[in-house]
XYZ file of C-alpha atoms in Angstrom:
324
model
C 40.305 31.364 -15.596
C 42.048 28.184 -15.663
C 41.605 27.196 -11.875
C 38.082 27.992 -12.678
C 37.542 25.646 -15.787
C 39.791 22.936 -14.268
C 36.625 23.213 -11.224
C 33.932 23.478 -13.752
C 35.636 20.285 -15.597
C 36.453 18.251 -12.138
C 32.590 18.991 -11.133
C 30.944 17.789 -14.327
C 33.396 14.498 -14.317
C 32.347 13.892 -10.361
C 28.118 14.360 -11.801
C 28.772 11.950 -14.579
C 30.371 9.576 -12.326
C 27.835 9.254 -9.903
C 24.963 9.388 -12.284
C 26.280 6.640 -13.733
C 26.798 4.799 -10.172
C 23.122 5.621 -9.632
C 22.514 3.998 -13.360
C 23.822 1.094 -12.352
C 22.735 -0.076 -9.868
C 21.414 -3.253 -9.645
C 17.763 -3.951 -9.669
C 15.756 -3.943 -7.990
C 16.991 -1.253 -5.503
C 13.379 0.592 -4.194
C 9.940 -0.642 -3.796
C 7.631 -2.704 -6.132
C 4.390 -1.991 -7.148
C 1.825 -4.635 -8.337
C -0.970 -3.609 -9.662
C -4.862 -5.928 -9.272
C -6.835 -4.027 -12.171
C -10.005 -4.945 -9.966
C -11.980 -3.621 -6.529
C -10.052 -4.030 -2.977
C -11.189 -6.709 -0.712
C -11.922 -8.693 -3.645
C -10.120 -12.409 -4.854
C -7.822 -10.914 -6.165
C -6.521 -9.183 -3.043
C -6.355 -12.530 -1.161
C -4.726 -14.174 -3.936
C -1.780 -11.783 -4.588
C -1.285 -11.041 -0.783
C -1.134 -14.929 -0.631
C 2.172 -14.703 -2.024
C 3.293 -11.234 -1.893
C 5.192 -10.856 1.520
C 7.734 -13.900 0.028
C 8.231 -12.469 -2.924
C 8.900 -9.085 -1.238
C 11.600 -11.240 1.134
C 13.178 -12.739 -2.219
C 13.511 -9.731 -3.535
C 14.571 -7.817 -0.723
C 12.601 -4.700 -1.445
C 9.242 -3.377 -0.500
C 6.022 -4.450 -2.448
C 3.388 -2.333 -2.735
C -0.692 -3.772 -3.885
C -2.324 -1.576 -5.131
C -5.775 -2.301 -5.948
C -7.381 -0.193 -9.244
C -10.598 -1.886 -10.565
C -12.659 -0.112 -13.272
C -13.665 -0.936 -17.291
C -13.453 -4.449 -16.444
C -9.918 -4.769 -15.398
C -8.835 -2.313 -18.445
C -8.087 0.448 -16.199
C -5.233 -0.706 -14.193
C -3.909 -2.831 -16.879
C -3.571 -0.018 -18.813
C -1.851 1.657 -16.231
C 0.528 -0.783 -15.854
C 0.750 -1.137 -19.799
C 2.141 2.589 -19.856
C 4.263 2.112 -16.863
C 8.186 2.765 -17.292
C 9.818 -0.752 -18.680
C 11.619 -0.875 -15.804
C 10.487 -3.841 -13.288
C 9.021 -1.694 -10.456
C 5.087 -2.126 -11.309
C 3.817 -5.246 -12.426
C 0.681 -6.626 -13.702
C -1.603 -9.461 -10.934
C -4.288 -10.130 -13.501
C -6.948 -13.220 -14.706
C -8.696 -14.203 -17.284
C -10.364 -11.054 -18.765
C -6.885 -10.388 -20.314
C -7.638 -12.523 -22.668
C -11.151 -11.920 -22.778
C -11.120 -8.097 -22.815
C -9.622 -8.406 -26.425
C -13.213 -9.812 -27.887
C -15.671 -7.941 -25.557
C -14.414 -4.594 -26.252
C -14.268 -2.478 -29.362
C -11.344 -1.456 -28.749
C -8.690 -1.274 -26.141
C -5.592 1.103 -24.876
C -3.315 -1.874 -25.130
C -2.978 -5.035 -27.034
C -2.585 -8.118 -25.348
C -0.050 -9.761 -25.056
C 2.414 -7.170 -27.505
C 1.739 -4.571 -24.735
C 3.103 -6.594 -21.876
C 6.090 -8.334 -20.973
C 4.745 -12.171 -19.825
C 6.789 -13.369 -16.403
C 4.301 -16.508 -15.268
C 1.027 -18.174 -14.938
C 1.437 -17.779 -10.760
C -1.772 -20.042 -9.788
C -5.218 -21.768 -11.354
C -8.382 -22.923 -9.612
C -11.332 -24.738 -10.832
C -14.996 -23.980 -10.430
C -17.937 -25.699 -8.344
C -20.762 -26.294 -10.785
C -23.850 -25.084 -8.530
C -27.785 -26.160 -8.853
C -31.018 -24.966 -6.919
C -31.690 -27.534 -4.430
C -34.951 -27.971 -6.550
C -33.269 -28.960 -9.344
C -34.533 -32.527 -10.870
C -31.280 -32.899 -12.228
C -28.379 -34.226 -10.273
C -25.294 -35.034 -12.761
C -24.229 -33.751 -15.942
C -25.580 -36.770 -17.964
C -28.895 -35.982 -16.823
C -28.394 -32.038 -17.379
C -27.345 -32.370 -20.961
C -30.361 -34.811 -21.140
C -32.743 -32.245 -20.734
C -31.227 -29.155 -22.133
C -30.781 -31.193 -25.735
C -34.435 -32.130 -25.230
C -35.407 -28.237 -24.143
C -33.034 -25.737 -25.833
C -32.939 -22.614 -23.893
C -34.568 -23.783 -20.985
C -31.772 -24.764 -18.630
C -30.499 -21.262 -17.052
C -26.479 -20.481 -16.159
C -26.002 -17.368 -14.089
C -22.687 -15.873 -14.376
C -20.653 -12.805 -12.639
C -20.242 -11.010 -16.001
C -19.675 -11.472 -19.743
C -16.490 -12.704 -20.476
C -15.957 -13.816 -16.875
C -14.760 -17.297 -16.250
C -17.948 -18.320 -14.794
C -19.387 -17.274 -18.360
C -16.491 -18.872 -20.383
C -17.154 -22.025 -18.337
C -20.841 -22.523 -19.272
C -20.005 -21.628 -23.047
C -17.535 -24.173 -22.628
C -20.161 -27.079 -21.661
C -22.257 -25.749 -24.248
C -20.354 -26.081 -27.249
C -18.393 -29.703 -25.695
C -22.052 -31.556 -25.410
C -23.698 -29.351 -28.522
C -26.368 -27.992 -25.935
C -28.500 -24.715 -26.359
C -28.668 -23.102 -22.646
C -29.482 -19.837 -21.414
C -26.218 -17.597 -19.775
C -27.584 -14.809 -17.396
C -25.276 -11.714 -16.870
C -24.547 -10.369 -13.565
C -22.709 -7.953 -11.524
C -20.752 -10.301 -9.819
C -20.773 -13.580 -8.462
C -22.833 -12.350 -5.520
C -25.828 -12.056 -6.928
C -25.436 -14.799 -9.676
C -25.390 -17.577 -6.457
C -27.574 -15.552 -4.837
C -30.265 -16.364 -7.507
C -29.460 -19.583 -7.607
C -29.846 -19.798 -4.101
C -33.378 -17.952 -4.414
C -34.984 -20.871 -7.211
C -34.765 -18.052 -9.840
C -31.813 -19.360 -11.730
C -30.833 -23.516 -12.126
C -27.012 -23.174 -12.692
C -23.800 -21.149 -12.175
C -19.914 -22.108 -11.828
C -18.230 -19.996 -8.983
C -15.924 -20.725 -6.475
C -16.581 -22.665 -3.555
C -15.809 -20.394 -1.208
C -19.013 -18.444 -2.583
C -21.003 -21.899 -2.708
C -20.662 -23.210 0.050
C -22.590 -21.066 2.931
C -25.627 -21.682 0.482
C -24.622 -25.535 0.407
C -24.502 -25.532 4.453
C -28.247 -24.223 4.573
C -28.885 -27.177 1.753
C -30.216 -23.951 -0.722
C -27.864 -25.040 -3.704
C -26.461 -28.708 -4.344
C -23.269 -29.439 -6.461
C -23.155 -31.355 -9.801
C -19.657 -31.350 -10.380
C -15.831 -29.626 -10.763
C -15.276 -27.749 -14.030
C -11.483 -28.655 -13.473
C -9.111 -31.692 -14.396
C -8.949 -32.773 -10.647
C -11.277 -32.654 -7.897
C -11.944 -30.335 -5.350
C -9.638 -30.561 -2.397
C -12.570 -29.162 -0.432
C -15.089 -32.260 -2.022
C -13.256 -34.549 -2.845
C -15.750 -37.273 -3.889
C -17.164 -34.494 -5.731
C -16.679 -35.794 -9.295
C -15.093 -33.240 -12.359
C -17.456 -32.392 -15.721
C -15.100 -34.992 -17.489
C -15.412 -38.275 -15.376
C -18.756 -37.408 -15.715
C -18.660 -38.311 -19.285
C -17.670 -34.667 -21.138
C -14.031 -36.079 -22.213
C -11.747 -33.388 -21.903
C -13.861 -30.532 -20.916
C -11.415 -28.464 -18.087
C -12.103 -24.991 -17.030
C -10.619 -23.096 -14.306
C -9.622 -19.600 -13.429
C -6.269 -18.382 -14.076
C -3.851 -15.508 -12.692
C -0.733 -14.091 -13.707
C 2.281 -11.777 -12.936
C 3.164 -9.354 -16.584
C 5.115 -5.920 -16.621
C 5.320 -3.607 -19.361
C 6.577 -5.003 -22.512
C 10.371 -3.636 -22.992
C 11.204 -5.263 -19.544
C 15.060 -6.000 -19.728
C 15.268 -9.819 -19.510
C 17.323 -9.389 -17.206
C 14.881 -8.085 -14.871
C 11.943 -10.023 -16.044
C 14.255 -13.298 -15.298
C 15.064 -11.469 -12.064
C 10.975 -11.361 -11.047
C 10.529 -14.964 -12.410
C 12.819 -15.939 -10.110
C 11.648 -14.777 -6.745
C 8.031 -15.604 -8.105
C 9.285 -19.225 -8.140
C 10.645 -18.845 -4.386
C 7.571 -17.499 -3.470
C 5.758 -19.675 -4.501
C 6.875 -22.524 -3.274
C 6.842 -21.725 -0.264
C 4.776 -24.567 2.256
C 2.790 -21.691 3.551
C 2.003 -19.942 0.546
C 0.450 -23.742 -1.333
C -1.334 -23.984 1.976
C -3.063 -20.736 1.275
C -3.958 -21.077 -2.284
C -5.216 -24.807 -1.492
C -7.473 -23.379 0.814
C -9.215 -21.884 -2.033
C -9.334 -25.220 -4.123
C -6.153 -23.262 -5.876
C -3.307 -24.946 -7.693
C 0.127 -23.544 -8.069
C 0.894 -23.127 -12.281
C 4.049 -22.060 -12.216
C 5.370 -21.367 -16.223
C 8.283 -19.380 -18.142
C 8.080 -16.446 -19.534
C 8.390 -17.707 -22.844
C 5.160 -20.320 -21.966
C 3.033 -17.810 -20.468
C 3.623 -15.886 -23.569
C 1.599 -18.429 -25.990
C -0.763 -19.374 -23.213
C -1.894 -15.671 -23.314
C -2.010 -15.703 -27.376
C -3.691 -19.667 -27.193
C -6.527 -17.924 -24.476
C -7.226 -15.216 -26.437
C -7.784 -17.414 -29.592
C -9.868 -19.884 -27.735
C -11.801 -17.652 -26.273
C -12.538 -14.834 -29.450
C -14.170 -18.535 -31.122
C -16.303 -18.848 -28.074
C -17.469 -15.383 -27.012
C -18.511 -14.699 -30.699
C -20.758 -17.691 -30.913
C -22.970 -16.292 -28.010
C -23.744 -13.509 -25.686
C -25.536 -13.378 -22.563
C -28.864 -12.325 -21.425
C -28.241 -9.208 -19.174
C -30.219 -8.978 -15.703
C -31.919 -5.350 -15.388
């Protein structure tokens, strides 16, 4: 009986032990998962695989992209919000974070409280995009007419709440113009219309401009961003144009679940910032007219709460028109 309790006893204290080697070990030790709460083959898939296979190498573990679009961007951020606190899926997400919040009734999670912030990863700005048969040329001369015509001007955007749409609420409420914001499914069709003569204006990227530009179907009136385009560089911004201030551009960041260790979320921060830095990875991301933003977690943390403020006070002064 003895032999067989001093067995049971040795057995239990050998389980304990290596449970507790298992516990411990350091992280990360299997594969990552990010999640891209929107459709594959999208921007968002370039822009996280842009940086993904360094940050795999800093880490030293797999990383896995999953791509899980749906309820604009609310499904796989919710995923991700109800993921184990543990470092091994993480959040690739833009601007309808903060967004989401004011469009939406109500939502599984509650940005930022739900999420543990790591860092801004990367910004770009818009092109600002005209029918070719457009009598306007600048800004000046846009704001010119629309405070003369209210409602008459037309801004085609990829969806409420989209950065296209916050862009042209933006130059609304900086030059006290009324213009008309058109709804789409994507920035597809919104340059697509524009393209067509049915619509004046839309901000999108330029990578979506410019085949339209090359057949001389759209022209450009300006960057929505602080800096000009690398692509068009004598292309000048909305503010040397005269609208002091005015800066738009899209943003994307890395979160996990909130109750991250900080351990780990300093861990994640810090092979972000390798990853980043990399000369290849800036050449990619400039290709799209893309900026590395690199911030702490602790910055990225009010810039969520500062967006989602800003952007309640916009959305709730004005909705789109919605295309059938």
């Amino acid at each position: 009986m003895n032999f067989s309790y001093q067995k049971l006893s040795l057995g239990l204290l050998l389980l304990f032990t290596l449970g507790s080697g298992f516990a411990a070990q350091p992280y990360p030790n299997r594969p990552i998962r990010i999640i891209v709460p929107f459709a594959a083959g999208g921007g968002g898939d370039f822009l996280v695989r842009a940086w993904s296979e360094k940050f795999s190498e800093a880490l030293k573990q797999p990383v896995i992209i999953e791509n899980r679009g749906g309820g604009n961007t609310t499904v796989g951020t919710e995923a991700v919000a109800r993921s184990a606190p543990d470092g091994y899926t993480l959040l690739f997400v833009s601007t309808s974070l903060s967004t989401n919040p004011t469009l939406m009734a109500s939502l599984p999670y509650k940005t930022p409280d739900d999420f543990a912030p790591i860092s801004l990863v990367l910004s770009y700005p818009f092109g600002l995009a005209a029918r070719s048969t457009l009598p306007e040329n600048t800004i000046g001369e846009i704001v010119e007419f629309a405070k003369k015509n209210p409602g008459k001007i037309t801004i085609a955007n990829s969806g409420d709440g989209s950065a296209s749409h916050l862009s042209a609420l933006m130059l609304e409420d900086a030059t006290g113009t009324d213009m008309t914001t058109i709804a789409y499914r994507g920035a597809g069709p919104a340059i697509t219309d524009v393209a067509a003569g049915h619509v004046d204006l839309t901000f999108t990227g330029m990578s979506q401009i410019k085949p339209f530009l090359d057949n001389k179907r759209v022209k450009l009136i300006a960057s929505s961003g602080s800096k000009r385009l690398y692509s068009n560089p004598d292309l000048k911004t909305i503010s040397e144009q005269g609208i002091k201030d005015y800066n738009s551009f899209v943003w994307w960041g890395l979160l996990a679940p909130a109750g991250t260790p900080k351990e780990v979320v300093d861990k994640i921060y810090q092979a972000l910032k390798i990853s980043i830095a990399s000369p290849e990875v800036v050449k990619r991301i400039s290709s799209i007219d893309g900026e590395i933003k690199l911030s702490s977690p602790q910055e990225f943390d009010q810039f969520l709460r500062d967006e989602v403020a800003r952007y309640k006070k916009l959305l709730t002064k004005k909705k789109s028109a919605n295309t059938p």
